[in-house]
mmCIF file of C-alpha atoms in Angstrom:
data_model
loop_
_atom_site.group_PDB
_atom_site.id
_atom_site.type_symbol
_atom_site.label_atom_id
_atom_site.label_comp_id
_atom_site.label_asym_id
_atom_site.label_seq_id
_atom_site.Cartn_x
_atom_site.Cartn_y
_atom_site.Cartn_z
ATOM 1 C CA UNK A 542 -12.328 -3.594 2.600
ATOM 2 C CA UNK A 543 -11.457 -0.235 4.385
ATOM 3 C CA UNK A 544 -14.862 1.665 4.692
ATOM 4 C CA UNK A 545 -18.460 0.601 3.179
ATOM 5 C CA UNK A 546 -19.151 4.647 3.459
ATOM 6 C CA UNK A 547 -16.274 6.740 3.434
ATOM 7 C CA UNK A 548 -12.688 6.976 1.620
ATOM 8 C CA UNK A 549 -9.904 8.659 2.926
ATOM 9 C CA UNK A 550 -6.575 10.148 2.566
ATOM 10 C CA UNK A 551 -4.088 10.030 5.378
ATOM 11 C CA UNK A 552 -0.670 11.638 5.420
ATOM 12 C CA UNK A 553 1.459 13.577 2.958
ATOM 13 C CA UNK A 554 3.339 16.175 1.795
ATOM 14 C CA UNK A 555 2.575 19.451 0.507
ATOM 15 C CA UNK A 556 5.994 20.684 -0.247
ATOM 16 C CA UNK A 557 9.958 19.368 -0.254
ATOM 17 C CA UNK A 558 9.737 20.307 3.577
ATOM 18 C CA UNK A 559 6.090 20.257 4.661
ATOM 19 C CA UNK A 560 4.031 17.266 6.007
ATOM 20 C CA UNK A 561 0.684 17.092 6.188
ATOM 21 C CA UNK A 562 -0.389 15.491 9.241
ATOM 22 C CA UNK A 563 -4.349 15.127 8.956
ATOM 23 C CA UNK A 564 -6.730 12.842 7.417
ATOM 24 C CA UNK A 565 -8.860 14.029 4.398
ATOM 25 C CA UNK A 566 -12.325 11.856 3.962
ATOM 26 C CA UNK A 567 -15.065 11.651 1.470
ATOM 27 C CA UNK A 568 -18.550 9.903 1.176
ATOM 28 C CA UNK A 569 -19.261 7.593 -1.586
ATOM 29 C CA UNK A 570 -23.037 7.819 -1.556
ATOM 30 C CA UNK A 571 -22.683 12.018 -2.760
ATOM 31 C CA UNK A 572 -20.628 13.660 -4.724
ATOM 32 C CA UNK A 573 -18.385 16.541 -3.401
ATOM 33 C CA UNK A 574 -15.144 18.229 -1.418
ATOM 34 C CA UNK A 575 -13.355 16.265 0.875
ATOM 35 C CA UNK A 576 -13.623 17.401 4.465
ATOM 36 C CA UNK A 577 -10.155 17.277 6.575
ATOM 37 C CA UNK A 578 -9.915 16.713 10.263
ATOM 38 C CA UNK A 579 -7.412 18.682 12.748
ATOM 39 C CA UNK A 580 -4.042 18.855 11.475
ATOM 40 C CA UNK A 581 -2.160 16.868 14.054
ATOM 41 C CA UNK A 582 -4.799 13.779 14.016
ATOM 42 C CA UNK A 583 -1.992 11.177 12.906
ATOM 43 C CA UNK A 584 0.159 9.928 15.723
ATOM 44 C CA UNK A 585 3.085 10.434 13.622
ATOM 45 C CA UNK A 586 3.916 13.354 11.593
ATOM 46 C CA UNK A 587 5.023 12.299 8.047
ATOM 47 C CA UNK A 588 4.301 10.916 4.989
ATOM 48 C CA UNK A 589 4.138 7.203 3.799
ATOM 49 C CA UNK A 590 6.046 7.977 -0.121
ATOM 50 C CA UNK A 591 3.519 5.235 -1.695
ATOM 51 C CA UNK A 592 2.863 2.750 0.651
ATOM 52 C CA UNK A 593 -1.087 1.885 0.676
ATOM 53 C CA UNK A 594 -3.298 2.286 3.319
ATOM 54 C CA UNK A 595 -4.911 -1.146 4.872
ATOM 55 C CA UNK A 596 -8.118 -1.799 7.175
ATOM 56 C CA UNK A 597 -10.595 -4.570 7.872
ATOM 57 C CA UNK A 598 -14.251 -1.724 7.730
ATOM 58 C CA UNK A 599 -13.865 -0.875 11.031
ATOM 59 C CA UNK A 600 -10.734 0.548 11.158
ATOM 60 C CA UNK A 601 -8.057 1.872 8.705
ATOM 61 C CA UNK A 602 -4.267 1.754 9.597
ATOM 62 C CA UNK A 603 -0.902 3.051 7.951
ATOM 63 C CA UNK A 604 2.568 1.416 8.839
ATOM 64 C CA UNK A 605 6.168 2.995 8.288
ATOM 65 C CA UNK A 606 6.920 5.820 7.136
ATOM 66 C CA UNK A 607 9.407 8.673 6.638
ATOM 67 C CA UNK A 608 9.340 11.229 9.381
ATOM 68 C CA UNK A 609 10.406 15.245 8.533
ATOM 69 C CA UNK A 610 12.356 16.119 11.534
ATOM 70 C CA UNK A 611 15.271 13.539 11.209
ATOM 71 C CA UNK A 612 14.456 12.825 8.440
ATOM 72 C CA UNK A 613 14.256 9.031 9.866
ATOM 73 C CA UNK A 614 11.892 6.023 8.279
ATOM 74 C CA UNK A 615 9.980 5.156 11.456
ATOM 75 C CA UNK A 616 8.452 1.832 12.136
ATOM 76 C CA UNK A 617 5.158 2.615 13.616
ATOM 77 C CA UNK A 618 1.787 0.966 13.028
ATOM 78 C CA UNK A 619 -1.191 3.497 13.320
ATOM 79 C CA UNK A 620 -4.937 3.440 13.525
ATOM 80 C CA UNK A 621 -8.220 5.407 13.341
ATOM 81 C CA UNK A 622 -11.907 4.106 13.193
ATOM 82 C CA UNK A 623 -13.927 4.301 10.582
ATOM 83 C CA UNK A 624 -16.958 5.174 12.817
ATOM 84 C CA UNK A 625 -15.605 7.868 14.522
ATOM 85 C CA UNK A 626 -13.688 9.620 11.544
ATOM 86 C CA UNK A 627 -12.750 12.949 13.397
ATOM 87 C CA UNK A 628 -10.546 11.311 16.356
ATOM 88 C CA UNK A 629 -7.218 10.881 16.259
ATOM 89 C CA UNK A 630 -5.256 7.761 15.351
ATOM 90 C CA UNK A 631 -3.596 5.922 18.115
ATOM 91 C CA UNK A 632 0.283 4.241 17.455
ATOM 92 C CA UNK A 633 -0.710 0.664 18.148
ATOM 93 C CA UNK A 634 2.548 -1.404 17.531
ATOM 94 C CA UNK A 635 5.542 -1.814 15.133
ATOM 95 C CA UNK A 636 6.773 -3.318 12.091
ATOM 96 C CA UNK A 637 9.851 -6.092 12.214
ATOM 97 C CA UNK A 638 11.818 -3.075 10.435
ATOM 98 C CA UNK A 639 11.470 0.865 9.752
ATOM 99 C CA UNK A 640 10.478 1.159 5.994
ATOM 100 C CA UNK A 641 8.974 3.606 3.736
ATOM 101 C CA UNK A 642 7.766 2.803 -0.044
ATOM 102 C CA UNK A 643 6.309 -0.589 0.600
ATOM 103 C CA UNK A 644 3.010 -2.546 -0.597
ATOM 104 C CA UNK A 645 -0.031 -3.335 1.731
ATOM 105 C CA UNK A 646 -2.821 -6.152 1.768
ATOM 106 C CA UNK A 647 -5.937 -6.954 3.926
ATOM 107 C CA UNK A 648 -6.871 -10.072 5.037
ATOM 108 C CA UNK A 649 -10.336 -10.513 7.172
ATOM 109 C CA UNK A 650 -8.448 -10.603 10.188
ATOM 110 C CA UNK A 651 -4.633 -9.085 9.274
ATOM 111 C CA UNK A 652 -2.891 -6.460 7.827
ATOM 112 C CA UNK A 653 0.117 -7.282 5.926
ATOM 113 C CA UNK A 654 3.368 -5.458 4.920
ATOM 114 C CA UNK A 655 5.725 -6.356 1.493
ATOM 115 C CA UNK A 656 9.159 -5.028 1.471
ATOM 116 C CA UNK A 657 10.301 -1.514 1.395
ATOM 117 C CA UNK A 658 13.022 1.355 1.043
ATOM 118 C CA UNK A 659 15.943 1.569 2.402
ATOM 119 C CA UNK A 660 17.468 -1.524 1.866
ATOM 120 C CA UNK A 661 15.660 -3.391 -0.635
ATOM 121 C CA UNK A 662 13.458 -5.043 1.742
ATOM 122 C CA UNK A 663 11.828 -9.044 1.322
ATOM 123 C CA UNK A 664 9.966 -9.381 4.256
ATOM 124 C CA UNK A 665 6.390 -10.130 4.554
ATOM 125 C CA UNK A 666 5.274 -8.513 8.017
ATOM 126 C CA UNK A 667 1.403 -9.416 9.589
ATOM 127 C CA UNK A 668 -0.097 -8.178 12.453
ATOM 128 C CA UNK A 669 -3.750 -8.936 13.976
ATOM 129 C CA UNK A 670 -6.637 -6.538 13.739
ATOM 130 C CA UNK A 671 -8.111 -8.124 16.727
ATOM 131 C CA UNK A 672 -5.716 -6.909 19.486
ATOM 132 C CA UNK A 673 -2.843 -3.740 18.714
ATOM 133 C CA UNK A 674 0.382 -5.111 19.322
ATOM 134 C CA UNK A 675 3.676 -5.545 16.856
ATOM 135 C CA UNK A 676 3.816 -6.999 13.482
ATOM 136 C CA UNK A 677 5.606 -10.317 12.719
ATOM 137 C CA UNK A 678 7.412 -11.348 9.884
ATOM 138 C CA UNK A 679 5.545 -14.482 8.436
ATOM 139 C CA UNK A 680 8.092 -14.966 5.039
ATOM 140 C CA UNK A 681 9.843 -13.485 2.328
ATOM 141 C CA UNK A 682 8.841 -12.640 -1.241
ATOM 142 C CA UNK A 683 10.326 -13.371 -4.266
ATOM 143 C CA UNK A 684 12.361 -10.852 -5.329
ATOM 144 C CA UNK A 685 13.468 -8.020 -2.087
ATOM 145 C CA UNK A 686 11.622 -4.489 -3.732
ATOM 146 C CA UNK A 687 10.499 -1.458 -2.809
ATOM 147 C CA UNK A 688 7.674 0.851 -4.504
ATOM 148 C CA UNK A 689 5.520 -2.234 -5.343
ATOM 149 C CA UNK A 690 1.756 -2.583 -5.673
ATOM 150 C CA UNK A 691 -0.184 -4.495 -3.587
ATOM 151 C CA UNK A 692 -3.359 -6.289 -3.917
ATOM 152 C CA UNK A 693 -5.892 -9.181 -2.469
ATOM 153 C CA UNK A 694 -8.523 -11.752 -2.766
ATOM 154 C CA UNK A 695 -10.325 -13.865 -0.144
ATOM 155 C CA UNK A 696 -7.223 -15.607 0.662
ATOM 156 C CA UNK A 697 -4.044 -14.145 -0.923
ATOM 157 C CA UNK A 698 -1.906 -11.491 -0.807
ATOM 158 C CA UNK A 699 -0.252 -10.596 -4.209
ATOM 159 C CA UNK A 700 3.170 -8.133 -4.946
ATOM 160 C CA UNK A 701 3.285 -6.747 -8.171
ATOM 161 C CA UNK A 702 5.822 -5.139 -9.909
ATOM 162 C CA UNK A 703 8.745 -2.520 -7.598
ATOM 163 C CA UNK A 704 11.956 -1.667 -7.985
ATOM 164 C CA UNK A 705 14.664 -4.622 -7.203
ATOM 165 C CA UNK A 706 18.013 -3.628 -6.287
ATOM 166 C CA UNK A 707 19.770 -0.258 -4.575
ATOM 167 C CA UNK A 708 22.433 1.151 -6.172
ATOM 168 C CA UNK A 709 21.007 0.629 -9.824
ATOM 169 C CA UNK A 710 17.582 -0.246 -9.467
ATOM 170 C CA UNK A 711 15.579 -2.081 -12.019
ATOM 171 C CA UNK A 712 11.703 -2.202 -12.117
ATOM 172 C CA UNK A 713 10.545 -5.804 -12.302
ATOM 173 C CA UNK A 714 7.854 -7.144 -13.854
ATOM 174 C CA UNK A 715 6.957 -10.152 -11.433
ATOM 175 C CA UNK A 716 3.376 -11.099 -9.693
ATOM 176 C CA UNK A 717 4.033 -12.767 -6.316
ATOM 177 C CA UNK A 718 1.537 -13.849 -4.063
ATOM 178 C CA UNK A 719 1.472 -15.849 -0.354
ATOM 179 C CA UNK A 720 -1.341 -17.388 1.369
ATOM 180 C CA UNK A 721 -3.476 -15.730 3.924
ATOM 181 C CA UNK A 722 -4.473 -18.835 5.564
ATOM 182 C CA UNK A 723 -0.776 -19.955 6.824
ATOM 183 C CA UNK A 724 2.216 -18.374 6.956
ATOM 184 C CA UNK A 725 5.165 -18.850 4.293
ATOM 185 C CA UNK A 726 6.831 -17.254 1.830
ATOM 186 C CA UNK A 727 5.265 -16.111 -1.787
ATOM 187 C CA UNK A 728 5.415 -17.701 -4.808
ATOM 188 C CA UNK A 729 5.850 -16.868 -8.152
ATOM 189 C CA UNK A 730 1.841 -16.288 -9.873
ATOM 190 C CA UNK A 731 2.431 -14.409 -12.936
ATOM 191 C CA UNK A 732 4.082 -11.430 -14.808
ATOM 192 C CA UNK A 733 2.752 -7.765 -15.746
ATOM 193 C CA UNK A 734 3.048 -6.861 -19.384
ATOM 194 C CA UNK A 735 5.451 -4.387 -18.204
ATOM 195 C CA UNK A 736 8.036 -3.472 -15.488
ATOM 196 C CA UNK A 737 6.517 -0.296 -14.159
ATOM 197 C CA UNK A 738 7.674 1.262 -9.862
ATOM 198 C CA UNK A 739 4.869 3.203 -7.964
ATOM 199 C CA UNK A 740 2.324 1.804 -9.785
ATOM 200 C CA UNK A 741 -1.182 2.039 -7.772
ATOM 201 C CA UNK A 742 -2.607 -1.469 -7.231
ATOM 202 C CA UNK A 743 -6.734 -2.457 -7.210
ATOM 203 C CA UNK A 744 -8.943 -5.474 -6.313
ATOM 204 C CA UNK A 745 -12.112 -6.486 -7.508
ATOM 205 C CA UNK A 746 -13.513 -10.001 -6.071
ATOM 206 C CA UNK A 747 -11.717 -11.561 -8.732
ATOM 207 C CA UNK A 748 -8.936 -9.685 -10.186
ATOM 208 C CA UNK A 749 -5.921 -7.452 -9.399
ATOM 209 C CA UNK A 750 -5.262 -4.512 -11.430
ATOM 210 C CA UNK A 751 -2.416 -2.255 -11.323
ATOM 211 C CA UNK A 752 -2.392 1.105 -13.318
ATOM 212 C CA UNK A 753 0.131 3.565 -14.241
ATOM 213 C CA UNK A 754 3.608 3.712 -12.647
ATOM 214 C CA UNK A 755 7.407 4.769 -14.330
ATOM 215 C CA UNK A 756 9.930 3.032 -15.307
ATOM 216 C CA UNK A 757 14.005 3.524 -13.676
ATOM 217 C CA UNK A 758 15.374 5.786 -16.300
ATOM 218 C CA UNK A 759 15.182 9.497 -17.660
ATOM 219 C CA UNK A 760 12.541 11.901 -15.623
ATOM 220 C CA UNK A 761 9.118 11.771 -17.225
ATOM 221 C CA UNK A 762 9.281 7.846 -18.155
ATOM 222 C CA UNK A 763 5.377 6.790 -17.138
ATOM 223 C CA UNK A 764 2.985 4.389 -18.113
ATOM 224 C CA UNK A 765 -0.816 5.384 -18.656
ATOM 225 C CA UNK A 766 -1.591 1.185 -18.697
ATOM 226 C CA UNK A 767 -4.146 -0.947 -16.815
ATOM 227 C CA UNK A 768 -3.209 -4.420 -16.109
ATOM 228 C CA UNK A 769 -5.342 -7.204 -14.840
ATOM 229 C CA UNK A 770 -4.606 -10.338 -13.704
ATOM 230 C CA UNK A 771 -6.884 -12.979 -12.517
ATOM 231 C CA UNK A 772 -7.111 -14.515 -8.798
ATOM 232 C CA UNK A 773 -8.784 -17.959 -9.627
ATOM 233 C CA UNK A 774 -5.310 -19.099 -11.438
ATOM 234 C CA UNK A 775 -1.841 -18.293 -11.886
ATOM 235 C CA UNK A 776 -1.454 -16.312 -15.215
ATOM 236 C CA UNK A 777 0.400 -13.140 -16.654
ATOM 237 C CA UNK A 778 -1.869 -10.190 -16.789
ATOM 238 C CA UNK A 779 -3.277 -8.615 -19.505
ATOM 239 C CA UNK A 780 -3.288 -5.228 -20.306
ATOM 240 C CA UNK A 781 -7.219 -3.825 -20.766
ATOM 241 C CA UNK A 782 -7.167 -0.470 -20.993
ATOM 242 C CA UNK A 783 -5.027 2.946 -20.491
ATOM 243 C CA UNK A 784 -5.539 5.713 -17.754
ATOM 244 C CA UNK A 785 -6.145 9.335 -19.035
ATOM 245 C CA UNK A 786 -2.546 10.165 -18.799
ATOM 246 C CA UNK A 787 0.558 8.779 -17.831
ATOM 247 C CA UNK A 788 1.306 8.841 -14.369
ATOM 248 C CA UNK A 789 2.565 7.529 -11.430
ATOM 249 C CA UNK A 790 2.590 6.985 -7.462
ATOM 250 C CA UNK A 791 -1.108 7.783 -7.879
ATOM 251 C CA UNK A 792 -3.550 6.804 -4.985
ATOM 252 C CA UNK A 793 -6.068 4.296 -5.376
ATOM 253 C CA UNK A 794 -9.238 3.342 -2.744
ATOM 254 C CA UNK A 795 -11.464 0.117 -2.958
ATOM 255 C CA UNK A 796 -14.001 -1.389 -0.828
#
């Protein structure tokens, strides 16, 4: 989980040219506004163009993203603590490559990075919560994507759905998921009911879900479904429900 108290918002963009460079958090025992720190408490100035955020409780961290001056995707993994929500976050290492648009997962004790934009990414990056220092690649998924969902149990880290391919991308329906407890590449677990990019991706203790997302065609092509696929087995997922609208690269928070 991220934060047993708290959930946040870090990064963004406000406009085609402006970044938003603070954090945003909000209790979860009262409702009300979110309150936003300084605006220059992230290391790095940019936004992360749907890649989720991933922490162990005591701290949260971001990795890669696209920067405004260059523009340039950098490759920089960044923290903040949870207890001390008002301090800046601190650039603590680097991913095996610079991508944007990627998935994220949490294990206990590592942070983990799926694939990514440009260049139709496979990789499978980890890095240790224990000590700040770079991120290693630990295997390759199944199909190289970008704009995927992430998710996790106790001991796996699933991929679910993206877009495969560059030059005429195709959104994919695939589950994928690789073990927590050695390194490897991911397997094959399952397929969504439909091929859906920038979809937002849950976990319960038992279950992934992933909601919403569009499809690689005309503008305005979204999905307003909730998939959910089970962690005790592989299976397809089923689809349980539909969001109040259609939508996509939506956020999503968990603990």
């Amino acid at each position: 989980g991220f934060s047993p108290t708290y959930g946040y918002r870090t990064h963004g963009r406000d406009g085609p040219s402006t970044y938003v460079s603070n954090y945003d958090y909000f209790p979860f025992a009262s409702d009300g506004n979110s309150t936003g720190t300084s605006p220059a408490t992230n290391v790095n100035p940019g936004y992360y163009s749907h890649s989720e955020a991933i922490g162990n409780g005591d701290y949260v961290y971001t990795a890669g993203l696209l920067a405004p001056s260059v523009p340039a995707v950098l490759n920089s993994i960044e923290k903040f603590a949870t207890a001390s929500i008002v301090a800046s976050g601190t650039d603590v290492g680097d991913l095996t490559e610079s991508k944007r648009s990627h998935s994220g997962a949490s294990s206990s004790t590592y942070g983990y990075r799926h694939g990514g934009y440009p260049g139709n990414s496979n990789v499978i990056d980890k890095w240790p919560f224990a000590t700040d220092t770079n991120a290693s690649e630990v295997g390759n998924l199944v199909i190289a994507n970008y704009s995927s969902a992430g998710h996790q149990s106790s001991t796996y880290g699933y991929v679910s759905g993206g877009a495969s391919g560059t030059a005429e991308p195709t959104a994919v329906n695939t589950i994928t998921k690789y073990s927590f407890s050695s390194d490897g590449n991911a397997t094959d677990g399952g397929d969504l009911t439909f091929a859906t990019i920038l979809a937002g991706g849950n976990s319960s203790t038992v279950s992934g879900y992933v909601v919403g997302g569009g499809r690689v065609g005309p503008p305005g092509a979204y999905d307003n479904v909730i998939d959910k696929f089970p962690f005790a087995s592989d299976a397809n997922a089923t689809d349980v429900g539909d969001l109040t609208y259609a939508h996509d690269r939506m956020g999503t928070t968990q603990y």
